[in-house]
Amino acid sequence: MRHGIINKPNDIQLENLKTLAKGMELVRTKLDSLPIIISSGFRCEALNDLLGSKRTSQHIMGLACDFTCDRYAHVGRVFEVIADSSIPFDQLILEYDSWIHISFPPEGAEPRRQVLVIDREGARVYNS
Ligand SMILES: [Zn+2]
């Protein structure tokens, strides 16, 4: 517990976290089962606010995490590999050429397979 915030998921968020975990297993397999470093996963609203993130963030829903996999390749290459895969992600975002944000649709929903890049110039759709 940091900043006096109890970052504990409710039942819906817990179900979503299971969906996220299943998705991340696909990512891990794609990356030759090398260690994935998750810098941010579930955030309750209070923690999300503290980080200055939007209230609509899929982190709050338990459906998103930020990660790198340095043992596999530089983050930009990892991003390309996941973008080109058939993994049913909802959003895949390369952020500041430093980490990858990935989210998965809640159980039963269709993955949007949105691929974006965010950097100092803003956000744009990524074309491989
Ligand atoms: Zn994120």
Coordinates of N, CA and C and ligand atoms in Angstrom, one line a residue:
M1 N 0.9 -1.2 0.0 CA 0.0 0.0 0.0 C 0.9 1.2 0.0
R2 N 0.8 2.1 -1.0 CA 1.5 3.3 -1.1 C 0.5 4.5 -1.1
H3 N 1.0 5.6 -0.7 CA 0.1 6.8 -0.7 C -1.2 6.6 0.1
G4 N -1.2 5.6 1.0 CA -2.4 5.3 1.8 C -3.6 4.9 1.0
I5 N -3.4 4.3 -0.2 CA -4.5 3.9 -1.1 C -4.5 2.3 -1.1
I6 N -5.7 1.8 -0.8 CA -5.8 0.3 -0.9 C -6.2 0.0 -2.3
N7 N -5.3 -0.6 -3.1 CA -5.5 -0.9 -4.5 C -6.1 -2.3 -4.6
K8 N -7.4 -2.4 -4.2 CA -8.0 -3.7 -4.2 C -9.2 -3.8 -5.2
P9 N -9.2 -4.8 -6.1 CA -10.2 -4.9 -7.1 C -11.6 -5.3 -6.6
N10 N -12.7 -4.9 -7.1 CA -14.0 -5.4 -6.8 C -14.2 -6.7 -7.6
D11 N -15.4 -7.3 -7.5 CA -15.6 -8.6 -8.2 C -15.5 -8.5 -9.7
I12 N -16.1 -7.4 -10.3 CA -16.1 -7.2 -11.8 C -14.6 -7.0 -12.2
Q13 N -13.9 -6.2 -11.5 CA -12.5 -5.9 -11.8 C -11.7 -7.1 -11.7
L14 N -12.0 -8.0 -10.7 CA -11.3 -9.2 -10.5 C -11.5 -10.2 -11.7
E15 N -12.7 -10.2 -12.2 CA -13.0 -11.0 -13.4 C -12.2 -10.5 -14.6
N16 N -12.2 -9.2 -14.8 CA -11.5 -8.6 -15.8 C -10.0 -8.8 -15.7
L17 N -9.5 -8.9 -14.5 CA -8.0 -9.2 -14.3 C -7.7 -10.6 -14.8
K18 N -8.7 -11.5 -14.6 CA -8.4 -12.8 -15.2 C -8.4 -12.8 -16.7
T19 N -9.2 -12.0 -17.3 CA -9.2 -11.9 -18.8 C -7.9 -11.3 -19.2
L20 N -7.4 -10.3 -18.5 CA -6.1 -9.6 -18.8 C -5.0 -10.7 -18.6
A21 N -5.1 -11.5 -17.6 CA -4.0 -12.5 -17.4 C -4.0 -13.5 -18.5
K22 N -5.2 -13.9 -19.0 CA -5.2 -14.8 -20.1 C -4.6 -14.2 -21.4
G23 N -4.9 -12.9 -21.6 CA -4.3 -12.2 -22.7 C -2.8 -12.1 -22.6
M24 N -2.4 -11.8 -21.4 CA -0.9 -11.7 -21.2 C -0.2 -13.0 -21.4
E25 N -0.9 -14.1 -21.2 CA -0.3 -15.4 -21.4 C 0.0 -15.6 -22.9
L26 N -0.9 -15.1 -23.8 CA -0.7 -15.1 -25.2 C 0.5 -14.2 -25.6
V27 N 0.6 -13.1 -25.0 CA 1.7 -12.2 -25.3 C 3.0 -12.8 -24.9
R28 N 3.0 -13.4 -23.7 CA 4.2 -14.1 -23.2 C 4.7 -15.2 -24.2
T29 N 3.7 -16.0 -24.6 CA 4.0 -17.1 -25.5 C 4.6 -16.5 -26.8
K30 N 4.0 -15.4 -27.3 CA 4.5 -14.8 -28.6 C 5.9 -14.3 -28.4
L31 N 6.3 -13.9 -27.2 CA 7.6 -13.4 -26.9 C 8.5 -14.5 -26.3
D32 N 8.4 -15.7 -26.9 CA 9.2 -16.8 -26.5 C 9.3 -17.1 -25.0
S33 N 8.2 -16.7 -24.3 CA 8.1 -17.0 -22.9 C 9.2 -16.3 -22.1
L34 N 9.8 -15.2 -22.6 CA 10.8 -14.4 -21.9 C 10.1 -13.6 -20.8
P35 N 10.8 -13.2 -19.8 CA 10.2 -12.4 -18.7 C 9.6 -11.1 -19.2
I36 N 8.4 -10.8 -18.8 CA 7.7 -9.6 -19.1 C 7.7 -8.7 -17.9
I37 N 8.1 -7.5 -18.0 CA 8.1 -6.6 -16.9 C 6.8 -5.7 -16.9
I38 N 5.9 -5.9 -16.0 CA 4.7 -5.1 -16.0 C 4.9 -3.9 -15.0
S39 N 4.9 -2.7 -15.6 CA 5.2 -1.5 -14.8 C 3.9 -1.0 -14.2
S40 N 2.8 -1.3 -14.8 CA 1.5 -0.8 -14.2 C 0.4 -1.8 -14.6
G41 N -0.4 -2.2 -13.7 CA -1.5 -3.1 -14.0 C -2.8 -2.5 -13.5
F42 N -3.4 -3.1 -12.6 CA -4.7 -2.6 -12.1 C -4.5 -1.4 -11.2
R43 N -5.4 -0.4 -11.5 CA -5.4 0.8 -10.7 C -6.8 1.0 -10.2
C44 N -7.0 1.2 -8.9 CA -8.3 1.7 -8.4 C -8.4 3.1 -8.8
E45 N -9.6 3.7 -8.7 CA -9.8 5.1 -9.1 C -8.9 6.1 -8.4
A46 N -8.7 5.8 -7.1 CA -7.8 6.8 -6.4 C -6.4 6.8 -6.9
L47 N -5.8 5.6 -7.1 CA -4.5 5.5 -7.6 C -4.4 6.0 -9.0
N48 N -5.4 5.7 -9.8 CA -5.4 6.3 -11.2 C -5.4 7.8 -11.2
D49 N -6.2 8.4 -10.3 CA -6.3 9.9 -10.2 C -4.9 10.4 -9.8
L50 N -4.3 9.7 -8.9 CA -3.0 10.2 -8.4 C -2.0 10.2 -9.5
L51 N -2.1 9.2 -10.4 CA -1.2 9.1 -11.6 C -1.6 10.1 -12.7
G52 N -2.7 10.8 -12.5 CA -3.1 11.7 -13.5 C -3.7 11.1 -14.8
S53 N -4.2 9.8 -14.6 CA -4.7 9.1 -15.8 C -6.2 9.3 -15.8
K54 N -6.8 9.1 -17.0 CA -8.2 9.3 -17.3 C -9.1 8.3 -16.5
R55 N -10.3 8.8 -16.1 CA -11.2 7.9 -15.4 C -11.7 6.8 -16.2
T56 N -11.7 6.9 -17.5 CA -12.1 5.9 -18.4 C -11.0 4.8 -18.7
S57 N -9.9 5.0 -18.1 CA -8.8 4.1 -18.3 C -9.1 2.7 -18.1
Q58 N -8.7 1.8 -19.0 CA -8.9 0.4 -18.9 C -8.1 -0.2 -17.8
H59 N -7.2 0.6 -17.3 CA -6.4 0.2 -16.1 C -7.4 0.0 -14.9
I60 N -8.3 1.0 -14.8 CA -9.3 1.0 -13.7 C -10.2 -0.2 -13.8
M61 N -10.6 -0.6 -15.0 CA -11.4 -1.8 -15.2 C -10.7 -3.1 -15.0
G62 N -9.4 -3.0 -14.9 CA -8.6 -4.2 -14.7 C -8.3 -5.0 -16.0
L63 N -8.4 -4.2 -17.1 CA -8.3 -4.8 -18.4 C -7.0 -4.4 -19.2
A64 N -6.2 -3.6 -18.5 CA -5.0 -3.1 -19.2 C -3.8 -3.2 -18.3
C65 N -2.6 -3.3 -19.0 CA -1.4 -3.2 -18.2 C -0.3 -2.5 -19.2
D66 N 0.7 -2.0 -18.6 CA 1.9 -1.5 -19.3 C 3.0 -2.4 -19.1
F67 N 3.7 -2.7 -20.2 CA 4.8 -3.7 -20.0 C 6.0 -3.4 -21.0
T68 N 7.1 -4.1 -20.7 CA 8.2 -4.2 -21.6 C 8.7 -5.6 -21.6
C69 N 9.5 -6.0 -22.6 CA 10.1 -7.3 -22.6 C 11.5 -7.2 -23.2
D70 N 12.4 -6.6 -22.4 CA 13.7 -6.2 -22.8 C 14.6 -7.4 -23.3
R71 N 14.3 -8.6 -22.7 CA 15.1 -9.8 -23.0 C 14.7 -10.2 -24.5
Y72 N 13.5 -9.9 -24.9 CA 13.1 -10.2 -26.3 C 13.7 -9.3 -27.3
A73 N 13.4 -8.0 -27.1 CA 13.9 -6.9 -28.0 C 13.6 -5.6 -27.5
H74 N 14.1 -4.6 -28.2 CA 13.7 -3.2 -27.8 C 12.2 -3.0 -27.9
V75 N 11.7 -2.1 -27.1 CA 10.2 -2.0 -27.0 C 9.5 -1.8 -28.3
G76 N 10.2 -1.0 -29.2 CA 9.6 -0.8 -30.5 C 9.4 -2.1 -31.3
R77 N 10.3 -3.0 -31.2 CA 10.3 -4.3 -31.9 C 9.2 -5.2 -31.3
V78 N 9.2 -5.2 -29.9 CA 8.1 -6.0 -29.2 C 6.7 -5.5 -29.7
F79 N 6.6 -4.2 -29.8 CA 5.3 -3.6 -30.2 C 4.9 -4.1 -31.6
E80 N 5.9 -4.1 -32.5 CA 5.6 -4.6 -33.9 C 5.2 -6.1 -33.9
V81 N 5.9 -6.8 -33.1 CA 5.6 -8.3 -33.1 C 4.2 -8.5 -32.6
I82 N 3.8 -7.8 -31.5 CA 2.4 -8.0 -31.0 C 1.4 -7.4 -32.0
A83 N 1.7 -6.3 -32.6 CA 0.8 -5.7 -33.5 C 0.5 -6.6 -34.7
D84 N 1.6 -7.3 -35.2 CA 1.5 -8.2 -36.3 C 0.9 -9.6 -35.9
S85 N 0.7 -9.8 -34.7 CA 0.2 -11.1 -34.2 C -1.3 -11.2 -34.3
S86 N -1.8 -12.4 -34.1 CA -3.3 -12.5 -34.1 C -3.9 -12.4 -32.7
I87 N -3.1 -11.9 -31.7 CA -3.6 -11.8 -30.3 C -4.8 -10.8 -30.3
P88 N -5.9 -11.2 -29.7 CA -7.1 -10.4 -29.7 C -7.1 -9.3 -28.7
F89 N -6.2 -8.4 -28.8 CA -6.1 -7.2 -27.9 C -7.2 -6.2 -28.3
D90 N -7.5 -5.4 -27.4 CA -8.5 -4.3 -27.6 C -7.7 -3.1 -28.1
Q91 N -6.7 -2.6 -27.3 CA -5.8 -1.5 -27.7 C -4.4 -1.9 -27.5
L92 N -3.5 -1.5 -28.4 CA -2.1 -1.7 -28.2 C -1.4 -0.3 -28.5
I93 N -0.7 0.2 -27.5 CA -0.2 1.5 -27.7 C 1.3 1.6 -27.3
L94 N 2.1 2.0 -28.2 CA 3.5 2.3 -27.9 C 3.6 3.7 -27.3
E95 N 4.0 3.7 -26.0 CA 4.0 5.0 -25.4 C 5.5 5.5 -25.2
Y96 N 5.7 6.7 -25.8 CA 7.0 7.4 -25.7 C 8.2 6.5 -25.9
D97 N 8.0 5.5 -26.8 CA 9.1 4.6 -27.2 C 9.7 3.9 -26.0
S98 N 8.9 3.8 -24.9 CA 9.5 3.4 -23.6 C 8.7 2.1 -23.0
W99 N 7.4 2.1 -23.3 CA 6.7 0.9 -22.8 C 5.4 0.7 -23.7
I100 N 4.8 -0.4 -23.5 CA 3.7 -0.8 -24.3 C 2.4 -0.9 -23.4
H101 N 1.4 -0.2 -23.8 CA 0.1 -0.3 -23.1 C -0.7 -1.3 -23.9
I102 N -1.3 -2.3 -23.2 CA -2.1 -3.3 -23.9 C -3.4 -3.5 -23.1
S103 N -4.5 -3.6 -23.8 CA -5.8 -3.9 -23.1 C -6.5 -5.0 -23.9
F104 N -7.4 -5.7 -23.1 CA -8.2 -6.7 -23.7 C -9.6 -6.4 -23.5
P105 N -10.5 -6.9 -24.4 CA -11.9 -6.6 -24.2 C -12.5 -7.5 -23.1
P106 N -13.5 -7.0 -22.4 CA -14.1 -7.8 -21.3 C -14.7 -9.1 -22.0
E107 N -14.8 -10.1 -21.2 CA -15.3 -11.4 -21.6 C -16.5 -11.2 -22.5
G108 N -16.5 -11.8 -23.7 CA -17.7 -11.7 -24.6 C -17.7 -10.6 -25.6
A109 N -16.9 -9.6 -25.3 CA -16.8 -8.4 -26.2 C -15.8 -8.6 -27.3
E110 N -16.0 -7.9 -28.5 CA -15.1 -8.0 -29.6 C -13.9 -7.2 -29.4
P111 N -12.7 -7.7 -29.7 CA -11.5 -6.9 -29.6 C -11.4 -5.9 -30.7
R112 N -11.1 -4.6 -30.4 CA -11.1 -3.6 -31.5 C -9.8 -3.6 -32.3
R113 N -8.7 -4.2 -31.7 CA -7.4 -4.3 -32.3 C -6.9 -3.0 -32.8
Q114 N -7.1 -2.0 -31.9 CA -6.6 -0.6 -32.2 C -5.1 -0.6 -31.9
V115 N -4.3 0.0 -32.9 CA -2.9 0.1 -32.7 C -2.5 1.5 -32.8
L116 N -1.9 2.1 -31.7 CA -1.6 3.5 -31.7 C -0.2 3.7 -31.2
V117 N 0.3 4.9 -31.5 CA 1.6 5.4 -31.0 C 1.3 6.7 -30.3
I118 N 1.9 6.8 -29.1 CA 1.8 8.1 -28.4 C 3.2 8.6 -28.1
D119 N 3.5 9.8 -28.4 CA 4.8 10.4 -28.1 C 4.6 11.9 -27.9
R120 N 5.7 12.6 -27.8 CA 5.6 14.1 -27.6 C 4.8 14.8 -28.6
E121 N 4.7 14.2 -29.8 CA 3.9 14.9 -30.9 C 2.4 14.6 -30.8
G122 N 2.0 13.7 -29.9 CA 0.6 13.3 -29.7 C 0.4 11.9 -29.9
A123 N -0.9 11.5 -30.2 CA -1.3 10.1 -30.5 C -1.7 10.0 -31.9
R124 N -1.3 8.9 -32.5 CA -1.7 8.6 -33.9 C -1.8 7.1 -34.1
V125 N -2.6 6.8 -35.2 CA -2.8 5.4 -35.5 C -1.5 4.9 -36.1
Y126 N -1.1 3.7 -35.7 CA 0.1 3.1 -36.2 C -0.2 2.3 -37.5
N127 N 0.6 2.5 -38.5 CA 0.5 1.7 -39.7 C 1.8 0.9 -39.9
S128 N 1.6 -0.4 -39.9 CA 2.8 -1.3 -40.0 C 3.2 -1.4 -41.5
Ligands
ZN1 ZN -1.4 2.0 -19.6

